[in-house]
Amino acid sequence: MTSTRKCWEGLAAAVAVAVIALTGLSGAEAASPAERLPDNQQNLTFVPNFGVPSLDSAMVPLEMGTNQIMSNVLQALVTLDKKSIPQPQLATSWKWTTPTSLQFKLREGVTFSDGQPFTSADVVGSFDRFIAKKATLSAALSIITSYTADDPTTFTINTSAPTGTLLGVLSLVKIGQGTHSTDDVWWGKPIGTGPFVITSYVANDHVKLTRNDTYWGEKAKLKTLTFSLITDTNAKITALANGQAHVLGDVIYDQFPTVKAMENVTLTPADALTYYFLWFNNAKSPLTDPKVRRAMWMALDLPTIVQSLYGETASPMDSFCPSSAFGCVTAADMPSYDPKGAKALLAEAGYPNGLTADILLNTSNAGMDTLVSAFVSQWKAVGITVKPRAQDPTTWLADFSAHNWDMVVNPNATITGDADYTLNRLYNCAANRLGYCNPKLDALFTKAQQSSDPSERTALYQQAVNIMAQDAPGIPMFQTKSNVAALKSVQDLSIPPTEFIDWSTVYLTK
């Protein structure tokens, strides 16, 4: 673990992220631990804050809800610690043998939950699938030119140029059994090397995991872990209050007083890498015109909306990725609230009487309807009529992927703690995520990706976000805290900045 590892360690000082250990679950109360429940009662229910459109990590590698679950079932070559520095997982070590050749030594003695041994052939097959699917991780993986299984415990990646960001991206490439690389059905309920196995999945309802008793590492303390996909905010709070749920992945701000009043519950907001964006379909008229996009941005009083809906749990963004990630620097000349200026800009673009558009939102994201309602009201004030289209996670993903929308709002996260993950992955021409393409940006992103000098990379990202502020391909709205509520019977629960919880350490007490 040589040059790239050093680069990540150099960046770590600039990445101000935090992990929380929920007080009341560990720490001060550890001096008088409560009695642990017997094994047959170690059954925990978690209500996540994101939808789960699929369990196929290769098809939806960046879906937060999918990753929250599958990070406990499938594993990657590397994982990221609380400072976003790569650490060994299925690989025990790695080194750059040349500036463009990265070699991994794989962990020996690892088996999948069905008893099959894990080898480099499984890594090759999984990479084949992730790359062949050309899903949302494809832009970040495009620097890879080839990869080989040199022997059962050695795997090598070759790249088209030096890169300082690849290891972080590889933390998202989950490894399944190589013989199933083209089997969509298998990947819909895959067998992994992680501490849990999938026992049932009902779309838009629940996912149930059971402890993997053959796990190569320390066995999970929970016997079962159920992800209950509740979308109604009041129903989530009720489930926590009556003990049907042990942990809520997110509590919206207006429910804070209710949750804080529960004597048996701990609520702790902490910094995260999650943020919310609004994207324009840049390929669809009239949103092809940056004047129209800037006008719609200028019509929104984001600081007031964010403060009224989220209080201290969120803050308006001043760049296109969250400030807690490296390289997410403040953009110059970001549009600000100016309804008169918005009207004038619309008229200049040829829409003096306003325009009509729709906006797509995912019903699994708590409070999104309230946020969009505030936007619709302020757009109406400048003559823009916007129709919300609320959809369940599966339908939303289908329309979103097909670009069947004028605008879309959704949460995202800079999971690797590096601006490259958000800026280069989402906004380069090849990604084609929102019909936006600026070759000048692509050149800046490429130079930043290939550099291992933090100062040089920061300067390049500064140029990039300044261009994006002018183009206004979308609106970076606000970054959030992770507001997790848990019963005090839940022990050893830590929430990383990625919000991908390692449930293997968690257990329940009386």
PDB file of N, CA, C and O in Angstrom, residues 180-208:
ATOM      1  N   HIS A 180     -21.368 -16.334 -11.673  1.00  0.00           N
ATOM      2  CA  HIS A 180     -22.704 -15.772 -11.885  1.00  0.00           C
ATOM      3  C   HIS A 180     -22.637 -14.352 -12.460  1.00  0.00           C
ATOM      4  O   HIS A 180     -23.587 -13.586 -12.323  1.00  0.00           O
ATOM      5  N   SER A 181     -21.549 -14.017 -13.122  1.00  0.00           N
ATOM      6  CA  SER A 181     -21.329 -12.631 -13.549  1.00  0.00           C
ATOM      7  C   SER A 181     -22.411 -12.114 -14.491  1.00  0.00           C
ATOM      8  O   SER A 181     -22.664 -10.906 -14.543  1.00  0.00           O
ATOM      9  N   THR A 182     -23.066 -12.977 -15.233  1.00  0.00           N
ATOM     10  CA  THR A 182     -24.093 -12.526 -16.188  1.00  0.00           C
ATOM     11  C   THR A 182     -25.508 -12.902 -15.750  1.00  0.00           C
ATOM     12  O   THR A 182     -26.457 -12.742 -16.514  1.00  0.00           O
ATOM     13  N   ASP A 183     -25.649 -13.403 -14.527  1.00  0.00           N
ATOM     14  CA  ASP A 183     -26.945 -13.910 -14.042  1.00  0.00           C
ATOM     15  C   ASP A 183     -27.678 -12.834 -13.246  1.00  0.00           C
ATOM     16  O   ASP A 183     -27.419 -12.634 -12.053  1.00  0.00           O
ATOM     17  N   ASP A 184     -28.610 -12.119 -13.891  1.00  0.00           N
ATOM     18  CA  ASP A 184     -29.340 -11.044 -13.228  1.00  0.00           C
ATOM     19  C   ASP A 184     -30.174 -11.557 -12.062  1.00  0.00           C
ATOM     20  O   ASP A 184     -30.337 -10.860 -11.048  1.00  0.00           O
ATOM     21  N   VAL A 185     -30.737 -12.743 -12.195  1.00  0.00           N
ATOM     22  CA  VAL A 185     -31.569 -13.308 -11.123  1.00  0.00           C
ATOM     23  C   VAL A 185     -30.718 -13.556  -9.875  1.00  0.00           C
ATOM     24  O   VAL A 185     -31.113 -13.219  -8.760  1.00  0.00           O
ATOM     25  N   TRP A 186     -29.533 -14.141 -10.077  1.00  0.00           N
ATOM     26  CA  TRP A 186     -28.655 -14.410  -8.931  1.00  0.00           C
ATOM     27  C   TRP A 186     -28.275 -13.117  -8.225  1.00  0.00           C
ATOM     28  O   TRP A 186     -28.315 -13.041  -6.993  1.00  0.00           O
ATOM     29  N   TRP A 187     -27.924 -12.086  -8.982  1.00  0.00           N
ATOM     30  CA  TRP A 187     -27.513 -10.816  -8.379  1.00  0.00           C
ATOM     31  C   TRP A 187     -28.680 -10.075  -7.743  1.00  0.00           C
ATOM     32  O   TRP A 187     -28.473  -9.141  -6.969  1.00  0.00           O
ATOM     33  N   GLY A 188     -29.906 -10.479  -8.047  1.00  0.00           N
ATOM     34  CA  GLY A 188     -31.067  -9.891  -7.375  1.00  0.00           C
ATOM     35  C   GLY A 188     -31.208 -10.357  -5.942  1.00  0.00           C
ATOM     36  O   GLY A 188     -31.895  -9.725  -5.137  1.00  0.00           O
ATOM     37  N   LYS A 189     -30.540 -11.460  -5.594  1.00  0.00           N
ATOM     38  CA  LYS A 189     -30.499 -11.968  -4.221  1.00  0.00           C
ATOM     39  C   LYS A 189     -29.178 -12.718  -4.066  1.00  0.00           C
ATOM     40  O   LYS A 189     -29.153 -13.934  -3.935  1.00  0.00           O
ATOM     41  N   PRO A 190     -28.056 -11.994  -4.086  1.00  0.00           N
ATOM     42  CA  PRO A 190     -26.745 -12.639  -4.205  1.00  0.00           C
ATOM     43  C   PRO A 190     -26.245 -13.282  -2.914  1.00  0.00           C
ATOM     44  O   PRO A 190     -26.707 -12.969  -1.816  1.00  0.00           O
ATOM     45  N   ILE A 191     -25.283 -14.172  -3.084  1.00  0.00           N
ATOM     46  CA  ILE A 191     -24.567 -14.806  -1.978  1.00  0.00           C
ATOM     47  C   ILE A 191     -23.230 -14.107  -1.838  1.00  0.00           C
ATOM     48  O   ILE A 191     -22.507 -13.938  -2.818  1.00  0.00           O
ATOM     49  N   GLY A 192     -22.895 -13.675  -0.622  1.00  0.00           N
ATOM     50  CA  GLY A 192     -21.678 -12.899  -0.433  1.00  0.00           C
ATOM     51  C   GLY A 192     -20.738 -13.509   0.592  1.00  0.00           C
ATOM     52  O   GLY A 192     -20.956 -14.613   1.096  1.00  0.00           O
ATOM     53  N   THR A 193     -19.699 -12.754   0.900  1.00  0.00           N
ATOM     54  CA  THR A 193     -18.710 -13.158   1.901  1.00  0.00           C
ATOM     55  C   THR A 193     -18.893 -12.390   3.200  1.00  0.00           C
ATOM     56  O   THR A 193     -18.076 -12.516   4.110  1.00  0.00           O
ATOM     57  N   GLY A 194     -19.943 -11.576   3.311  1.00  0.00           N
ATOM     58  CA  GLY A 194     -20.127 -10.699   4.453  1.00  0.00           C
ATOM     59  C   GLY A 194     -20.743 -11.365   5.662  1.00  0.00           C
ATOM     60  O   GLY A 194     -21.067 -12.560   5.641  1.00  0.00           O
ATOM     61  N   PRO A 195     -20.968 -10.593   6.745  1.00  0.00           N
ATOM     62  CA  PRO A 195     -21.443 -11.158   8.010  1.00  0.00           C
ATOM     63  C   PRO A 195     -22.924 -11.538   8.022  1.00  0.00           C
ATOM     64  O   PRO A 195     -23.387 -12.164   8.976  1.00  0.00           O
ATOM     65  N   PHE A 196     -23.682 -11.156   6.978  1.00  0.00           N
ATOM     66  CA  PHE A 196     -25.107 -11.502   6.907  1.00  0.00           C
ATOM     67  C   PHE A 196     -25.436 -12.102   5.546  1.00  0.00           C
ATOM     68  O   PHE A 196     -24.720 -11.883   4.558  1.00  0.00           O
ATOM     69  N   VAL A 197     -26.542 -12.851   5.511  1.00  0.00           N
ATOM     70  CA  VAL A 197     -27.061 -13.402   4.261  1.00  0.00           C
ATOM     71  C   VAL A 197     -28.497 -12.922   4.084  1.00  0.00           C
ATOM     72  O   VAL A 197     -29.203 -12.656   5.057  1.00  0.00           O
ATOM     73  N   ILE A 198     -28.932 -12.808   2.835  1.00  0.00           N
ATOM     74  CA  ILE A 198     -30.290 -12.370   2.536  1.00  0.00           C
ATOM     75  C   ILE A 198     -31.232 -13.561   2.654  1.00  0.00           C
ATOM     76  O   ILE A 198     -31.012 -14.601   2.033  1.00  0.00           O
ATOM     77  N   THR A 199     -32.303 -13.391   3.449  1.00  0.00           N
ATOM     78  CA  THR A 199     -33.292 -14.464   3.544  1.00  0.00           C
ATOM     79  C   THR A 199     -34.598 -14.111   2.845  1.00  0.00           C
ATOM     80  O   THR A 199     -35.293 -14.999   2.374  1.00  0.00           O
ATOM     81  N   SER A 200     -34.941 -12.835   2.766  1.00  0.00           N
ATOM     82  CA  SER A 200     -36.147 -12.453   2.020  1.00  0.00           C
ATOM     83  C   SER A 200     -36.070 -10.997   1.601  1.00  0.00           C
ATOM     84  O   SER A 200     -35.431 -10.173   2.264  1.00  0.00           O
ATOM     85  N   TYR A 201     -36.711 -10.693   0.466  1.00  0.00           N
ATOM     86  CA  TYR A 201     -36.774  -9.325  -0.059  1.00  0.00           C
ATOM     87  C   TYR A 201     -38.118  -9.141  -0.732  1.00  0.00           C
ATOM     88  O   TYR A 201     -38.448  -9.862  -1.672  1.00  0.00           O
ATOM     89  N   VAL A 202     -38.893  -8.203  -0.238  1.00  0.00           N
ATOM     90  CA  VAL A 202     -40.161  -7.827  -0.851  1.00  0.00           C
ATOM     91  C   VAL A 202     -40.051  -6.350  -1.205  1.00  0.00           C
ATOM     92  O   VAL A 202     -39.914  -5.507  -0.310  1.00  0.00           O
ATOM     93  N   ALA A 203     -40.058  -6.051  -2.495  1.00  0.00           N
ATOM     94  CA  ALA A 203     -39.863  -4.672  -2.951  1.00  0.00           C
ATOM     95  C   ALA A 203     -40.830  -3.724  -2.253  1.00  0.00           C
ATOM     96  O   ALA A 203     -42.020  -4.024  -2.080  1.00  0.00           O
ATOM     97  N   ASN A 204     -40.315  -2.582  -1.820  1.00  0.00           N
ATOM     98  CA  ASN A 204     -41.092  -1.525  -1.166  1.00  0.00           C
ATOM     99  C   ASN A 204     -41.704  -1.965   0.163  1.00  0.00           C
ATOM    100  O   ASN A 204     -42.607  -1.308   0.690  1.00  0.00           O
ATOM    101  N   ASP A 205     -41.208  -3.090   0.726  1.00  0.00           N
ATOM    102  CA  ASP A 205     -41.740  -3.543   2.010  1.00  0.00           C
ATOM    103  C   ASP A 205     -40.619  -3.845   3.013  1.00  0.00           C
ATOM    104  O   ASP A 205     -40.519  -3.185   4.035  1.00  0.00           O
ATOM    105  N   HIS A 206     -39.785  -4.842   2.724  1.00  0.00           N
ATOM    106  CA  HIS A 206     -38.734  -5.172   3.675  1.00  0.00           C
ATOM    107  C   HIS A 206     -37.632  -6.003   3.020  1.00  0.00           C
ATOM    108  O   HIS A 206     -37.830  -6.599   1.959  1.00  0.00           O
ATOM    109  N   VAL A 207     -36.483  -6.008   3.693  1.00  0.00           N
ATOM    110  CA  VAL A 207     -35.387  -6.918   3.367  1.00  0.00           C
ATOM    111  C   VAL A 207     -34.948  -7.541   4.689  1.00  0.00           C
ATOM    112  O   VAL A 207     -34.667  -6.818   5.641  1.00  0.00           O
ATOM    113  N   LYS A 208     -34.901  -8.863   4.740  1.00  0.00           N
ATOM    114  CA  LYS A 208     -34.495  -9.540   5.976  1.00  0.00           C
ATOM    115  C   LYS A 208     -33.156 -10.236   5.772  1.00  0.00           C
ATOM    116  O   LYS A 208     -32.972 -10.986   4.812  1.00  0.00           O
TER     117      LYS A 208
END
